[in-house]
Short mmCIF file of C-alpha atoms in Angstrom, two decimals:
data_model
loop_
_atom_site.label_atom_id
_atom_site.label_comp_id
_atom_site.label_asym_id
_atom_site.label_seq_id
_atom_site.Cartn_x
_atom_site.Cartn_y
_atom_site.Cartn_z
CA MET A 1 15.65 12.98 -34.69
CA SER A 2 14.67 9.32 -34.66
CA LEU A 3 11.38 8.34 -33.13
CA PRO A 4 11.21 5.61 -30.46
CA ASN A 5 9.84 2.17 -31.21
CA CYS A 6 6.27 1.42 -30.16
CA PRO A 7 6.17 0.52 -26.44
CA LYS A 8 3.33 -1.93 -27.07
CA CYS A 9 4.51 -3.99 -30.07
CA ASP A 10 8.11 -2.69 -30.52
CA ALA A 11 7.47 -1.77 -34.18
CA GLU A 12 9.90 0.75 -35.63
CA TYR A 13 7.39 2.47 -37.94
CA THR A 14 6.13 5.13 -35.50
CA TYR A 15 5.16 8.57 -36.74
CA GLU A 16 4.13 11.89 -35.23
CA ASP A 17 0.56 13.12 -35.39
CA GLY A 18 0.54 16.51 -33.71
CA ALA A 19 1.60 15.97 -30.11
CA LEU A 20 1.08 12.20 -30.28
CA LEU A 21 3.29 9.39 -31.47
CA VAL A 22 1.35 6.71 -33.37
CA CYS A 23 2.18 3.12 -34.27
CA PRO A 24 0.60 2.06 -37.59
CA MET A 25 1.08 -1.62 -36.77
CA CYS A 26 -1.04 -1.82 -33.60
CA ALA A 27 -2.69 1.66 -33.58
CA HIS A 28 -1.20 2.47 -30.17
CA GLU A 29 -0.94 6.22 -29.40
CA TRP A 30 1.26 7.85 -26.76
CA THR A 31 2.99 11.14 -26.02
CA ALA A 32 6.70 11.84 -26.06
CA ALA A 33 6.55 12.51 -22.29
CA GLU A 34 5.14 9.02 -21.72
CA ALA A 35 7.94 7.55 -23.83
CA ASP A 36 10.57 9.45 -21.82
CA ALA A 37 9.01 8.34 -18.53
CA ALA A 38 8.90 4.71 -19.69
CA GLU A 39 12.55 4.88 -20.77
CA ALA A 40 13.58 6.38 -17.40
CA GLN A 41 11.60 3.67 -15.57
CA ALA A 42 13.27 0.93 -17.63
CA GLU A 43 16.68 2.37 -16.80
CA GLU A 44 15.77 2.51 -13.09
CA ASP A 45 14.53 -1.09 -13.19
CA SER A 46 17.85 -2.29 -14.60
CA ILE A 47 19.73 -1.02 -11.53
CA ILE A 48 20.25 -3.80 -8.98
CA ARG A 49 20.02 -2.71 -5.35
CA ASP A 50 20.79 -4.57 -2.13
CA ALA A 51 18.37 -5.09 0.78
CA VAL A 52 19.01 -1.59 2.15
CA GLY A 53 18.76 0.20 -1.20
CA ASN A 54 22.44 0.66 -2.08
CA GLU A 55 23.28 0.29 -5.77
CA LEU A 56 25.38 -2.80 -6.49
CA GLN A 57 28.06 -3.05 -9.16
CA ASP A 58 30.29 -5.80 -10.52
CA GLY A 59 33.23 -6.49 -8.21
CA ASP A 60 31.55 -5.25 -5.02
CA ALA A 61 31.80 -7.12 -1.74
CA VAL A 62 28.53 -7.95 0.01
CA THR A 63 27.47 -9.45 3.34
CA VAL A 64 24.66 -11.97 3.74
CA ILE A 65 21.94 -10.58 6.05
CA ARG A 66 20.14 -13.83 6.96
CA ASP A 67 20.77 -17.56 7.10
CA LEU A 68 20.37 -19.17 3.68
CA LYS A 69 19.63 -22.84 3.15
CA VAL A 70 21.71 -24.30 0.33
CA LYS A 71 19.98 -26.86 -1.87
CA GLY A 72 21.83 -30.18 -1.81
CA SER A 73 23.80 -29.38 1.34
CA SER A 74 23.13 -29.95 5.01
CA ASN A 75 24.94 -26.71 5.86
CA SER A 76 23.62 -23.19 5.42
CA ILE A 77 25.23 -19.85 4.68
CA LYS A 78 25.28 -17.97 7.98
CA VAL A 79 24.43 -14.32 8.65
CA GLY A 80 27.47 -12.09 8.21
CA THR A 81 29.18 -14.26 5.59
CA LYS A 82 31.18 -11.92 3.37
CA VAL A 83 31.16 -12.53 -0.38
CA ARG A 84 33.77 -10.76 -2.52
CA SER A 85 33.87 -9.94 -6.23
CA ILE A 86 30.22 -10.38 -7.14
CA ARG A 87 29.04 -10.35 -10.74
CA LEU A 88 25.61 -8.94 -11.59
CA LEU A 89 23.49 -10.93 -14.02
CA ASP A 90 21.69 -9.22 -16.92
CA ASN A 91 19.02 -11.93 -17.02
CA PRO A 92 18.13 -13.00 -13.46
CA VAL A 93 17.04 -16.61 -12.99
CA ASP A 94 14.15 -16.96 -10.49
CA GLY A 95 15.13 -13.63 -8.91
CA HIS A 96 18.77 -14.64 -8.42
CA ASP A 97 20.59 -11.64 -9.88
CA ILE A 98 24.07 -12.04 -8.33
CA ASP A 99 26.63 -14.63 -9.41
CA CYS A 100 29.41 -15.19 -6.86
CA LYS A 101 31.71 -17.64 -5.16
CA VAL A 102 30.97 -18.25 -1.49
CA ASP A 103 33.83 -19.62 0.62
CA GLY A 104 33.07 -23.20 1.65
CA PHE A 105 30.16 -23.54 -0.79
CA GLY A 106 31.56 -22.67 -4.22
CA GLN A 107 29.95 -20.94 -7.18
CA MET A 108 26.29 -19.95 -6.71
CA LYS A 109 23.66 -17.35 -7.43
CA LEU A 110 22.16 -15.09 -4.75
CA LYS A 111 19.24 -12.70 -4.62
CA SER A 112 20.11 -9.05 -4.05
CA SER A 113 17.36 -8.91 -1.40
CA VAL A 114 19.40 -11.11 1.00
CA VAL A 115 22.68 -9.16 0.88
CA LYS A 116 23.93 -5.71 1.81
CA LYS A 117 26.92 -3.87 0.41
CA ALA A 118 29.99 -4.27 2.61
#
C-alpha cells in the first residue's frame, strides 16, 4: 500500500508512526481518516454544479437564469437564452468555469452560478 503525499507540503516521503502519518520534510502529522476526508472533499470540489445544484458535464445544454452584460458589447445575454454543448474548464479563470458558444455573441466563458441545466 502506498502512503499519500503530505497534504501540507506535498512531499512523497511520508511514513506511518502508529496511527499517524508523518511527513519528515515539514513535520506535519495527520491520520489516515483525515487524508481520506481531504481526498473526498477535493473530489467533491472538482464537481461543477449549476445555480440549482445539478451536476454539469461536458456537452450539456444550459439556460441563462439572469441578464448578463457582455464586456465590449452594448447588448446583453437575456434570461432564458439556451446554450448548447458546453465545455467545463479544469482551471477556471476568475470563476468562469464554462466555455461555450452563445448564439449572437460567439465564444465566451460563463460562470456556473448564472446557468441552470436545461
